[in-house]
Amino acid sequence: MKKRELILSTIAVSLTSLSAFAEKPPNVVLIFADDLGYGDLGCYGATKLKTPNIDQLASEGKKFTDAHSSSAVCTPSRYGLMTGQYPFRGNGGKGIWGPAPISEPLLIDTGMLTIADVFKNSGYDTAAFGKWHLGFKEGKNDWQEPLSPGPQDLGFDYYFGMPVVNSAPPYVYVENDHIVGGDPEDPLVFIGKGGKGTPTPLTPIPKEAAQRSDNQFGGAVEAHKQFNDFEVGTKLTEKATNWIESREGKPFFLYFATTNVHHPFTPAKRFQGSSEAGPYGDFTQELDWIVGEVRKSLEAAGVADNTLIIFTSDNGGMFNHGGRQAAELGHKINGDLLGSKFGIWEGGHRVPFIAWWPGKIEAGTVSGQLLNNVDMLATFAAVTGQELSAPDQKDSIDMLPALVGDPAEPLRTEMVVTPHKKSHMSVRNGKWMFIPSRSDGGFNGSKPNQHAWGGPAVAKLVGTPNSDIENGRLKKSSQVAQLYDLEADMNQTENLFSEYPEVVQQMKELLNEYKSGKK
């Protein structure tokens, strides 16, 4: 028996009795958008773009208003989602803080319990589609096949998708542990930045699509040809929906990590110019189409009534060139929240979260329960009628009661959130959010030619006031750390650090308990 297998107590493990909520085990679809901000959807207030399919999920299901990613950065957030553990615990306790580089090995120990394992141990078919960005192989990824260990070593029967991210090489698809279109006579060869050799040409994209890193690989010409930036959303959707419709009645778990709406913004032609928010908005509207296609496939397979769909994002929205253009056109990527991707302010990690489950989740409901994406591990265990061991459930809290009901008391009272910089690892306790440093610990761009804006510059750009910021810069008198009452001031306009010294001390002690390993 593998170390990651669940410890089952008195709960039966047969498929006929796994779920207390359905005669048959429910299918589960988890759609994990990339860089989708709190204000990017119509149901969360967007007016410059249209998201009817996602809005319908919310009107027929439940919308959460205090849901968070475990990190404001893509790779660590995915680590938290997959393992149910805060990413600062990863990498042997050193933490996972930034995007996984091209050569990164698999970041999750194959002995750890994952959300896919939870379903696999319950007899489900499991598959992952889309952006992976958690590394492949051991030691160092040299990109020579087989690309193992990888998703199939973490509980997934099948994987197809983008191995890193749509803005970084290699620009090829990976299926299970092989490169799609790969040829032993023309292998993928890592050249690096400025290395010897000629990189394989890529699909041309316009300047307004925003940043895409140059290719650092040569060879694999056919594999590169099969990857067209403008077709990625369509390709992944076709693969995911075909997989759903081929399950033949067996319960399944589908993890669909879209590349939308991460830069470069390359929607299919039919979505180009379709929004009032530039390429960013068009890419978001393609995301909405993807969600609609997934729902259609569930209906076609005759399983929609017994399927739980969860839709959320890996972190907050980013103010790259496309994001800034969308803001100038009046679109509020992160709503009125302070901050953005990579940073510790709410805009970096408070994300849309919608749950849809016909007959189980009351339509049109809204929940203010505090939720973190590490909670999916315990929640999925509850959905399948399993009980986690204490080590596996270390950071994860079962949120199923909040999905299907309306608990009078909060299920989660505290959490840790990490930005890009270790110095800004922060803690939430009830209504209080404590940040042990100035600014947000994220991007620091502020000039027109810079790709990634963050911190005070973004606050000025989108007009989100904060007592420590003036004219896009931190005041000289800004306080050494930050304390916010999110119940009264969700948008973090007023830093209360100097007004509540006793609360600050309590929050410092709580944060230190996590850092020291006591929690």
Short mmCIF file of C-alpha atoms in Angstrom, two decimals:
data_model
loop_
_atom_site.label_atom_id
_atom_site.label_comp_id
_atom_site.label_asym_id
_atom_site.label_seq_id
_atom_site.Cartn_x
_atom_site.Cartn_y
_atom_site.Cartn_z
CA MET A 1 0.00 0.00 0.00
CA LYS A 2 1.46 3.35 -1.00
CA LYS A 3 2.17 5.93 1.68
CA ARG A 4 -0.25 8.39 0.09
CA GLU A 5 -3.26 6.07 0.28
CA LEU A 6 -6.02 7.20 2.57
CA ILE A 7 -6.52 5.80 6.02
CA LEU A 8 -10.17 4.78 6.11
CA SER A 9 -11.91 4.47 9.46
CA THR A 10 -15.43 3.19 9.77
CA ILE A 11 -16.52 4.44 6.35
CA ALA A 12 -17.16 1.78 3.73
CA VAL A 13 -15.03 1.95 0.60
CA SER A 14 -17.32 0.34 -1.96
CA LEU A 15 -18.47 2.58 -4.77
CA THR A 16 -22.11 1.99 -3.81
CA SER A 17 -21.63 3.65 -0.43
CA LEU A 18 -18.89 6.22 -0.88
CA SER A 19 -21.08 9.31 -1.03
CA ALA A 20 -23.67 10.33 1.50
CA PHE A 21 -25.08 12.79 -1.02
CA ALA A 22 -25.95 10.62 -4.00
CA GLU A 23 -26.99 7.07 -4.85
CA LYS A 24 -24.01 6.96 -7.18
CA PRO A 25 -20.60 8.52 -6.52
CA PRO A 26 -20.67 12.06 -7.93
CA ASN A 27 -18.40 13.07 -10.77
CA VAL A 28 -16.22 16.06 -9.98
CA VAL A 29 -14.92 18.66 -12.43
CA LEU A 30 -12.40 21.20 -11.14
CA ILE A 31 -11.77 24.09 -13.55
CA PHE A 32 -8.68 26.02 -12.47
CA ALA A 33 -8.31 29.26 -14.43
CA ASP A 34 -4.97 31.02 -14.75
CA ASP A 35 -4.53 34.61 -13.47
CA LEU A 36 -8.29 35.21 -13.37
CA GLY A 37 -8.97 38.16 -11.07
CA TYR A 38 -11.77 38.71 -8.56
CA GLY A 39 -13.45 41.19 -10.91
CA ASP A 40 -13.05 39.29 -14.19
CA LEU A 41 -16.53 37.73 -14.28
CA GLY A 42 -19.97 39.19 -14.75
CA CYS A 43 -21.19 37.50 -11.57
CA TYR A 44 -18.40 39.27 -9.67
CA GLY A 45 -19.14 42.68 -11.17
CA ALA A 46 -17.44 42.81 -14.59
CA THR A 47 -19.18 45.05 -17.15
CA LYS A 48 -16.67 45.31 -20.00
CA LEU A 49 -16.80 41.64 -20.91
CA LYS A 50 -19.43 38.92 -20.86
CA THR A 51 -19.21 35.55 -19.11
CA PRO A 52 -22.72 34.05 -19.42
CA ASN A 53 -21.70 30.42 -18.92
CA ILE A 54 -19.76 31.07 -15.74
CA ASP A 55 -22.45 33.46 -14.53
CA GLN A 56 -24.98 30.65 -15.04
CA LEU A 57 -22.86 28.37 -12.84
CA ALA A 58 -23.15 30.99 -10.11
CA SER A 59 -26.89 31.60 -10.60
CA GLU A 60 -27.54 27.86 -10.46
CA GLY A 61 -25.00 27.21 -7.72
CA LYS A 62 -23.09 29.04 -5.00
CA LYS A 63 -20.66 31.94 -5.23
CA PHE A 64 -18.01 32.44 -2.54
CA THR A 65 -16.82 35.96 -1.72
CA ASP A 66 -13.93 35.16 0.66
CA ALA A 67 -12.12 32.39 -1.24
CA HIS A 68 -8.35 32.46 -1.63
CA SER A 69 -5.50 30.77 -3.42
CA SER A 70 -2.80 29.48 -1.07
CA SER A 71 -0.28 31.65 -2.90
CA ALA A 72 -0.42 34.71 -5.12
CA VAL A 73 1.89 32.86 -7.53
CA CYS A 74 1.01 30.13 -10.03
CA THR A 75 3.26 27.17 -9.16
CA PRO A 76 2.98 27.36 -5.36
CA SER A 77 -0.79 27.82 -5.65
CA ARG A 78 -0.99 24.62 -7.72
CA TYR A 79 1.14 22.83 -5.16
CA GLY A 80 -1.29 23.87 -2.43
CA LEU A 81 -4.29 22.78 -4.48
CA MET A 82 -2.81 19.39 -5.32
CA THR A 83 -1.47 18.47 -1.88
CA GLY A 84 -3.73 20.28 0.57
CA GLN A 85 -0.61 21.76 2.18
CA TYR A 86 0.56 25.35 2.30
CA PRO A 87 3.33 25.87 -0.27
CA PHE A 88 5.71 27.30 2.32
CA ARG A 89 6.02 23.71 3.59
CA GLY A 90 7.12 22.36 0.19
CA ASN A 91 10.63 21.77 -1.14
CA GLY A 92 11.77 20.07 2.04
CA GLY A 93 10.58 22.95 4.19
CA LYS A 94 12.34 25.62 2.13
CA GLY A 95 9.06 26.56 0.53
CA ILE A 96 7.90 27.04 -3.04
CA TRP A 97 7.73 30.75 -3.80
CA GLY A 98 8.00 31.41 -7.53
CA PRO A 99 7.01 29.96 -10.90
CA ALA A 100 8.73 26.65 -11.63
CA PRO A 101 11.59 27.21 -14.12
CA ILE A 102 11.91 25.20 -17.32
CA SER A 103 14.28 22.59 -15.84
CA GLU A 104 12.36 22.09 -12.59
CA PRO A 105 11.85 18.47 -11.52
CA LEU A 106 8.51 17.28 -10.17
CA LEU A 107 7.87 19.42 -7.10
CA ILE A 108 5.45 17.05 -5.38
CA ASP A 109 6.81 13.94 -3.69
CA THR A 110 5.14 10.94 -5.32
CA GLY A 111 4.45 9.56 -1.84
CA MET A 112 2.29 12.53 -0.90
CA LEU A 113 -1.48 12.30 -1.02
CA THR A 114 -2.97 14.44 -3.80
CA ILE A 115 -6.50 15.38 -4.78
CA ALA A 116 -6.19 12.92 -7.68
CA ASP A 117 -5.20 10.16 -5.25
CA VAL A 118 -8.33 10.83 -3.20
CA PHE A 119 -10.47 10.02 -6.22
CA LYS A 120 -8.23 7.23 -7.51
CA ASN A 121 -8.41 5.48 -4.15
CA SER A 122 -12.19 5.67 -4.49
CA GLY A 123 -12.30 3.89 -7.84
CA TYR A 124 -12.62 6.97 -10.04
CA ASP A 125 -11.16 7.57 -13.47
CA THR A 126 -8.89 10.62 -13.18
CA ALA A 127 -7.47 13.01 -15.76
CA ALA A 128 -5.67 16.35 -15.91
CA PHE A 129 -5.80 18.72 -18.87
CA GLY A 130 -4.03 22.01 -19.49
CA LYS A 131 -1.31 23.88 -17.66
CA TRP A 132 0.80 21.69 -15.37
CA HIS A 133 3.71 23.90 -14.18
CA LEU A 134 4.73 21.58 -11.34
CA GLY A 135 7.79 20.05 -13.00
CA PHE A 136 8.66 16.65 -14.46
CA LYS A 137 11.30 14.00 -13.74
CA GLU A 138 13.77 13.84 -10.84
CA GLY A 139 16.81 15.96 -10.06
CA LYS A 140 16.59 18.09 -13.18
CA ASN A 141 14.25 17.97 -16.15
CA ASP A 142 16.32 17.46 -19.30
CA TRP A 143 13.15 17.08 -21.40
CA GLN A 144 14.17 13.69 -22.71
CA GLU A 145 11.35 11.17 -22.78
CA PRO A 146 9.83 9.65 -20.77
CA LEU A 147 8.91 12.74 -18.74
CA SER A 148 8.49 10.78 -15.56
CA PRO A 149 7.69 11.13 -12.74
CA GLY A 150 4.86 13.49 -13.61
CA PRO A 151 1.07 13.74 -13.38
CA GLN A 152 0.54 9.99 -13.74
CA ASP A 153 2.65 9.44 -10.64
CA LEU A 154 0.37 11.71 -8.61
CA GLY A 155 -2.91 9.89 -9.12
CA PHE A 156 -3.91 10.91 -12.65
CA ASP A 157 -4.67 8.15 -15.16
CA TYR A 158 -4.21 10.53 -18.07
CA TYR A 159 -2.65 13.91 -18.78
CA PHE A 160 -2.68 16.16 -21.82
CA GLY A 161 -1.58 19.76 -21.82
CA MET A 162 0.91 22.57 -21.61
CA PRO A 163 3.87 21.32 -19.56
CA VAL A 164 5.01 24.68 -18.18
CA VAL A 165 3.04 27.81 -19.05
CA ASN A 166 1.85 29.39 -22.31
CA SER A 167 4.42 32.19 -21.99
CA ALA A 168 7.48 29.96 -21.54
CA PRO A 169 9.10 27.14 -23.50
CA PRO A 170 8.91 24.40 -24.50
CA TYR A 171 5.95 25.31 -26.70
CA VAL A 172 4.75 21.76 -27.20
CA TYR A 173 2.00 19.54 -25.81
CA VAL A 174 2.73 16.67 -23.47
CA GLU A 175 0.52 13.59 -23.34
CA ASN A 176 1.12 11.44 -20.29
CA ASP A 177 4.95 11.25 -20.29
CA HIS A 178 5.65 11.94 -23.96
CA ILE A 179 5.87 14.99 -26.20
CA VAL A 180 3.02 15.07 -28.70
CA GLY A 181 4.47 14.80 -32.20
CA GLY A 182 7.84 13.85 -30.81
CA ASP A 183 10.32 12.10 -33.10
CA PRO A 184 13.40 10.15 -31.90
CA GLU A 185 15.14 11.31 -35.08
CA ASP A 186 14.39 14.94 -34.22
CA PRO A 187 14.40 15.20 -30.42
CA LEU A 188 13.67 18.29 -28.36
CA VAL A 189 17.03 19.93 -27.55
CA PHE A 190 17.48 22.50 -24.83
CA ILE A 191 19.59 25.45 -26.04
CA GLY A 192 18.94 27.98 -23.31
CA LYS A 193 19.08 31.75 -23.55
CA GLY A 194 21.77 32.75 -26.01
CA GLY A 195 23.05 29.20 -26.32
CA LYS A 196 24.48 27.56 -29.41
CA GLY A 197 21.94 26.32 -31.89
CA THR A 198 18.84 27.61 -33.61
CA PRO A 199 15.54 27.60 -31.71
CA THR A 200 12.61 26.05 -33.53
CA PRO A 201 10.25 28.72 -34.93
CA LEU A 202 6.98 29.46 -33.13
CA THR A 203 3.52 30.63 -34.13
CA PRO A 204 3.75 34.38 -34.82
CA ILE A 205 1.71 36.44 -32.36
CA PRO A 206 0.96 40.20 -32.46
CA LYS A 207 2.54 42.68 -30.09
CA GLU A 208 -0.78 43.36 -28.37
CA ALA A 209 -0.95 39.71 -27.26
CA ALA A 210 1.66 40.73 -24.64
CA GLN A 211 4.79 38.97 -23.48
CA ARG A 212 5.84 35.49 -24.64
CA SER A 213 9.39 34.35 -23.85
CA ASP A 214 11.59 33.32 -26.75
CA ASN A 215 11.90 29.64 -27.48
CA GLN A 216 14.92 28.03 -25.81
CA PHE A 217 14.59 24.70 -27.58
CA GLY A 218 15.66 23.41 -30.94
CA GLY A 219 14.50 20.30 -32.75
CA ALA A 220 11.09 18.63 -32.40
CA VAL A 221 9.86 20.55 -35.45
CA GLU A 222 6.67 18.51 -35.83
CA ALA A 223 5.85 18.83 -32.12
CA HIS A 224 6.24 22.59 -32.32
CA LYS A 225 4.02 22.71 -35.41
CA GLN A 226 1.22 21.02 -33.48
CA PHE A 227 1.27 23.80 -30.90
CA ASN A 228 -0.49 26.92 -32.16
CA ASP A 229 -1.04 29.62 -29.53
CA PHE A 230 -4.43 30.60 -30.95
CA GLU A 231 -5.70 27.01 -30.87
CA VAL A 232 -4.69 26.03 -27.33
CA GLY A 233 -8.05 26.78 -25.70
CA THR A 234 -9.94 24.88 -28.38
CA LYS A 235 -7.53 21.93 -28.34
CA LEU A 236 -7.60 21.48 -24.59
CA THR A 237 -11.38 21.77 -24.54
CA GLU A 238 -11.78 19.13 -27.23
CA LYS A 239 -9.50 16.77 -25.34
CA ALA A 240 -11.26 17.32 -22.01
CA THR A 241 -14.80 17.01 -23.36
CA ASN A 242 -13.97 13.91 -25.40
CA TRP A 243 -12.57 12.32 -22.26
CA ILE A 244 -15.74 13.13 -20.31
CA GLU A 245 -17.96 11.61 -22.98
CA SER A 246 -15.93 8.40 -23.08
CA ARG A 247 -16.29 7.45 -19.40
CA GLU A 248 -19.14 4.98 -20.03
CA GLY A 249 -20.83 5.53 -16.70
CA LYS A 250 -17.77 5.20 -14.47
CA PRO A 251 -17.31 7.99 -11.89
CA PHE A 252 -14.61 10.47 -12.83
CA PHE A 253 -12.53 13.38 -11.62
CA LEU A 254 -11.47 15.94 -14.22
CA TYR A 255 -8.89 18.62 -13.42
CA PHE A 256 -8.91 21.25 -16.18
CA ALA A 257 -6.24 23.91 -15.69
CA THR A 258 -6.81 26.43 -18.46
CA THR A 259 -4.10 28.65 -19.91
CA ASN A 260 -6.69 31.45 -20.02
CA VAL A 261 -6.20 34.18 -18.97
CA HIS A 262 -2.41 34.07 -18.63
CA HIS A 263 -0.44 36.11 -21.16
CA PRO A 264 0.09 35.98 -24.09
CA PHE A 265 -3.55 36.69 -24.86
CA THR A 266 -4.20 34.51 -27.88
CA PRO A 267 -7.89 33.62 -28.13
CA ALA A 268 -9.23 31.81 -31.17
CA LYS A 269 -10.18 34.09 -34.05
CA ARG A 270 -13.91 33.94 -33.26
CA PHE A 271 -13.26 35.61 -29.88
CA GLN A 272 -10.88 38.31 -31.09
CA GLY A 273 -12.46 41.75 -30.69
CA SER A 274 -15.49 40.26 -28.93
CA SER A 275 -15.16 42.18 -25.64
CA GLU A 276 -14.77 45.80 -24.54
CA ALA A 277 -11.59 45.02 -22.63
CA GLY A 278 -9.07 44.35 -25.40
CA PRO A 279 -7.27 41.01 -25.89
CA TYR A 280 -7.46 40.39 -22.14
CA GLY A 281 -11.24 40.54 -22.25
CA ASP A 282 -11.40 38.45 -25.42
CA PHE A 283 -9.28 35.74 -23.77
CA THR A 284 -11.60 35.81 -20.75
CA GLN A 285 -14.60 35.35 -23.01
CA GLU A 286 -12.91 32.33 -24.57
CA LEU A 287 -12.54 30.96 -21.03
CA ASP A 288 -16.27 31.36 -20.58
CA TRP A 289 -16.84 29.40 -23.79
CA ILE A 290 -14.61 26.63 -22.44
CA VAL A 291 -16.77 26.35 -19.33
CA GLY A 292 -19.87 26.20 -21.50
CA GLU A 293 -18.40 23.38 -23.60
CA VAL A 294 -17.58 21.37 -20.48
CA ARG A 295 -21.16 21.70 -19.30
CA LYS A 296 -22.45 20.64 -22.72
CA SER A 297 -20.27 17.53 -22.60
CA LEU A 298 -21.66 16.61 -19.17
CA GLU A 299 -25.17 16.91 -20.58
CA ALA A 300 -24.23 14.87 -23.65
CA ALA A 301 -22.81 12.15 -21.41
CA GLY A 302 -25.99 12.17 -19.31
CA VAL A 303 -24.09 12.87 -16.08
CA ALA A 304 -24.67 16.58 -15.42
CA ASP A 305 -27.21 15.95 -12.64
CA ASN A 306 -24.65 13.93 -10.68
CA THR A 307 -21.64 16.18 -11.17
CA LEU A 308 -20.03 18.73 -8.87
CA ILE A 309 -18.30 21.54 -10.76
CA ILE A 310 -15.88 23.82 -8.96
CA PHE A 311 -14.57 26.84 -10.81
CA THR A 312 -11.80 29.01 -9.39
CA SER A 313 -8.43 30.64 -10.18
CA ASP A 314 -4.80 30.00 -9.25
CA ASN A 315 -4.23 33.62 -8.11
CA GLY A 316 -5.38 37.17 -8.73
CA GLY A 317 -5.20 39.11 -11.97
CA MET A 318 -1.96 40.52 -13.35
CA PHE A 319 -1.25 44.01 -14.68
CA ASN A 320 0.96 43.13 -17.60
CA HIS A 321 0.58 45.08 -20.86
CA GLY A 322 -2.73 43.42 -21.66
CA GLY A 323 -4.02 43.79 -18.13
CA ARG A 324 -3.12 47.47 -18.07
CA GLN A 325 -4.83 48.01 -21.41
CA ALA A 326 -7.96 46.35 -20.03
CA ALA A 327 -7.80 48.63 -16.99
CA GLU A 328 -7.48 51.71 -19.20
CA LEU A 329 -10.61 50.54 -21.03
CA GLY A 330 -12.49 50.50 -17.74
CA HIS A 331 -12.27 46.82 -16.81
CA LYS A 332 -11.60 46.13 -13.12
CA ILE A 333 -9.52 42.95 -13.19
CA ASN A 334 -9.50 42.50 -9.42
CA GLY A 335 -12.61 44.55 -8.74
CA ASP A 336 -11.94 47.19 -6.10
CA LEU A 337 -9.41 45.02 -4.26
CA LEU A 338 -5.95 46.37 -3.51
CA GLY A 339 -3.11 44.57 -5.26
CA SER A 340 -2.50 41.95 -7.93
CA LYS A 341 -0.81 38.66 -8.80
CA PHE A 342 2.48 37.91 -6.97
CA GLY A 343 1.56 40.31 -4.13
CA ILE A 344 0.08 39.73 -0.67
CA TRP A 345 -2.70 42.32 -0.84
CA GLU A 346 -6.17 40.86 -1.41
CA GLY A 347 -6.07 41.36 -5.18
CA GLY A 348 -3.23 38.84 -5.36
CA HIS A 349 -5.07 35.89 -3.82
CA ARG A 350 -8.79 36.56 -3.23
CA VAL A 351 -10.27 34.80 -6.23
CA PRO A 352 -13.59 33.80 -7.77
CA PHE A 353 -14.89 30.48 -6.45
CA ILE A 354 -18.13 28.94 -7.71
CA ALA A 355 -19.61 25.55 -6.83
CA TRP A 356 -22.39 23.92 -8.87
CA TRP A 357 -24.10 20.64 -8.00
CA PRO A 358 -27.73 20.16 -9.06
CA GLY A 359 -29.99 19.14 -6.22
CA LYS A 360 -27.20 19.44 -3.64
CA ILE A 361 -26.21 23.12 -3.79
CA GLU A 362 -29.02 25.65 -3.53
CA ALA A 363 -29.20 27.79 -6.65
CA GLY A 364 -28.26 31.46 -6.48
CA THR A 365 -26.69 31.33 -3.04
CA VAL A 366 -23.70 33.31 -1.80
CA SER A 367 -21.27 32.32 0.95
CA GLY A 368 -18.90 34.49 2.95
CA GLN A 369 -17.10 31.47 4.41
CA LEU A 370 -13.32 31.83 4.46
CA LEU A 371 -11.90 29.23 2.08
CA ASN A 372 -8.45 28.37 0.77
CA ASN A 373 -7.58 26.16 -2.18
CA VAL A 374 -5.71 23.78 0.14
CA ASP A 375 -9.20 22.88 1.40
CA MET A 376 -10.02 20.91 -1.73
CA LEU A 377 -8.17 17.82 -0.48
CA ALA A 378 -10.32 17.42 2.64
CA THR A 379 -13.44 18.52 0.79
CA PHE A 380 -13.00 15.92 -1.95
CA ALA A 381 -12.34 13.27 0.68
CA ALA A 382 -15.68 14.19 2.24
CA VAL A 383 -17.43 14.16 -1.15
CA THR A 384 -16.27 10.57 -1.65
CA GLY A 385 -17.01 9.54 1.93
CA GLN A 386 -13.42 9.16 3.10
CA GLU A 387 -11.55 10.27 6.17
CA LEU A 388 -8.04 11.69 5.94
CA SER A 389 -5.24 10.86 8.31
CA ALA A 390 -4.13 13.75 10.51
CA PRO A 391 -0.83 14.32 8.61
CA ASP A 392 -2.61 14.41 5.25
CA GLN A 393 -5.18 16.89 6.55
CA LYS A 394 -2.62 19.17 8.19
CA ASP A 395 -3.70 22.38 6.43
CA SER A 396 -6.85 21.26 4.60
CA ILE A 397 -10.34 21.84 5.99
CA ASP A 398 -13.49 20.09 4.80
CA MET A 399 -15.63 22.78 3.19
CA LEU A 400 -18.38 20.44 2.02
CA PRO A 401 -20.82 21.76 4.68
CA ALA A 402 -20.36 25.24 3.18
CA LEU A 403 -20.91 23.93 -0.35
CA VAL A 404 -24.16 22.12 0.35
CA GLY A 405 -25.38 24.16 3.32
CA ASP A 406 -24.98 27.38 5.24
CA PRO A 407 -23.04 26.76 8.47
CA ALA A 408 -23.72 29.29 11.21
CA GLU A 409 -20.06 29.34 12.26
CA PRO A 410 -16.93 29.67 10.11
CA LEU A 411 -15.36 26.35 9.12
CA ARG A 412 -11.97 28.01 8.66
CA THR A 413 -10.86 30.74 11.05
CA GLU A 414 -7.25 31.29 10.02
CA MET A 415 -4.90 30.75 7.10
CA VAL A 416 -1.45 31.49 5.78
CA VAL A 417 -0.99 33.14 2.37
CA THR A 418 2.32 33.49 0.56
CA PRO A 419 3.31 36.02 -2.12
CA HIS A 420 6.47 35.87 -4.21
CA LYS A 421 8.74 37.25 -1.49
CA LYS A 422 9.30 35.22 1.68
CA SER A 423 9.46 38.45 3.68
CA HIS A 424 5.75 39.01 3.08
CA MET A 425 4.38 35.61 4.13
CA SER A 426 1.25 36.64 6.00
CA VAL A 427 -1.50 35.34 8.22
CA ARG A 428 -5.25 35.80 8.39
CA ASN A 429 -7.18 35.24 11.62
CA GLY A 430 -10.90 35.94 11.51
CA LYS A 431 -11.35 39.47 10.21
CA TRP A 432 -7.69 40.41 10.68
CA MET A 433 -4.99 40.22 8.02
CA PHE A 434 -1.40 40.79 9.15
CA ILE A 435 1.43 41.53 6.71
CA PRO A 436 4.86 41.75 8.40
CA SER A 437 6.40 44.24 5.98
CA ARG A 438 5.74 47.26 3.76
CA SER A 439 4.09 47.06 0.33
CA ASP A 440 2.92 43.74 -1.15
CA GLY A 441 6.04 41.64 -1.83
CA GLY A 442 5.15 41.17 -5.50
CA PHE A 443 6.01 42.73 -8.85
CA ASN A 444 7.62 46.18 -8.75
CA GLY A 445 7.23 47.41 -12.31
CA SER A 446 5.82 50.91 -12.82
CA LYS A 447 7.07 52.16 -16.20
CA PRO A 448 5.26 51.82 -19.55
CA ASN A 449 7.91 49.54 -21.04
CA GLN A 450 7.92 47.15 -18.07
CA HIS A 451 6.03 43.90 -18.38
CA ALA A 452 4.85 43.30 -14.81
CA TRP A 453 3.46 46.12 -12.70
CA GLY A 454 2.69 45.69 -9.03
CA GLY A 455 2.45 47.32 -5.62
CA PRO A 456 1.72 51.05 -5.35
CA ALA A 457 1.96 51.55 -9.13
CA VAL A 458 -1.07 49.30 -9.66
CA ALA A 459 -2.93 51.04 -6.84
CA LYS A 460 -2.50 54.31 -8.70
CA LEU A 461 -3.37 52.81 -12.09
CA VAL A 462 -6.72 51.41 -10.98
CA GLY A 463 -7.52 53.92 -8.25
CA THR A 464 -7.48 51.70 -5.18
CA PRO A 465 -6.63 53.98 -2.21
CA ASN A 466 -4.44 52.92 0.69
CA SER A 467 -3.30 54.98 3.67
CA ASP A 468 0.38 54.09 3.07
CA ILE A 469 0.35 55.05 -0.63
CA GLU A 470 0.43 58.43 -2.32
CA ASN A 471 0.66 59.06 -6.06
CA GLY A 472 1.78 55.52 -6.85
CA ARG A 473 4.52 55.38 -4.22
CA LEU A 474 4.84 54.33 -0.61
CA LYS A 475 4.79 57.33 1.70
CA LYS A 476 7.98 58.00 3.64
CA SER A 477 5.79 57.77 6.70
CA SER A 478 4.36 54.36 5.74
CA GLN A 479 4.20 51.94 8.62
CA VAL A 480 6.72 49.10 8.99
CA ALA A 481 4.04 46.42 8.70
CA GLN A 482 0.33 46.18 7.94
CA LEU A 483 -2.87 45.19 9.71
CA TYR A 484 -6.27 45.26 8.02
CA ASP A 485 -9.79 44.68 9.27
CA LEU A 486 -11.19 42.83 6.25
CA GLU A 487 -14.67 42.69 7.71
CA ALA A 488 -14.95 46.46 7.69
CA ASP A 489 -12.42 47.20 4.96
CA MET A 490 -12.13 44.36 2.41
CA ASN A 491 -10.37 46.71 -0.01
CA GLN A 492 -7.60 47.49 2.50
CA THR A 493 -7.84 51.25 2.38
CA GLU A 494 -6.64 51.80 5.96
CA ASN A 495 -3.57 50.25 7.58
CA LEU A 496 -4.43 49.82 11.28
CA PHE A 497 -0.99 48.58 12.36
CA SER A 498 -0.34 51.36 14.88
CA GLU A 499 -3.89 51.40 16.25
CA TYR A 500 -4.15 47.83 17.51
CA PRO A 501 -0.78 46.84 19.06
CA GLU A 502 -2.29 43.92 20.99
CA VAL A 503 -3.80 42.44 17.83
CA VAL A 504 -0.50 42.95 16.00
CA GLN A 505 1.35 41.05 18.74
CA GLN A 506 -1.13 38.18 18.60
CA MET A 507 -0.86 38.00 14.83
CA LYS A 508 2.95 38.05 14.97
CA GLU A 509 2.90 35.14 17.38
CA LEU A 510 0.47 33.20 15.21
CA LEU A 511 2.60 33.76 12.11
CA ASN A 512 5.72 32.66 13.99
CA GLU A 513 3.96 29.46 15.03
CA TYR A 514 3.53 28.59 11.36
CA LYS A 515 7.07 29.60 10.46
CA SER A 516 8.56 27.56 13.30
CA GLY A 517 6.56 24.46 12.45
CA LYS A 518 4.47 24.48 15.63
CA LYS A 519 1.39 24.75 13.41
#
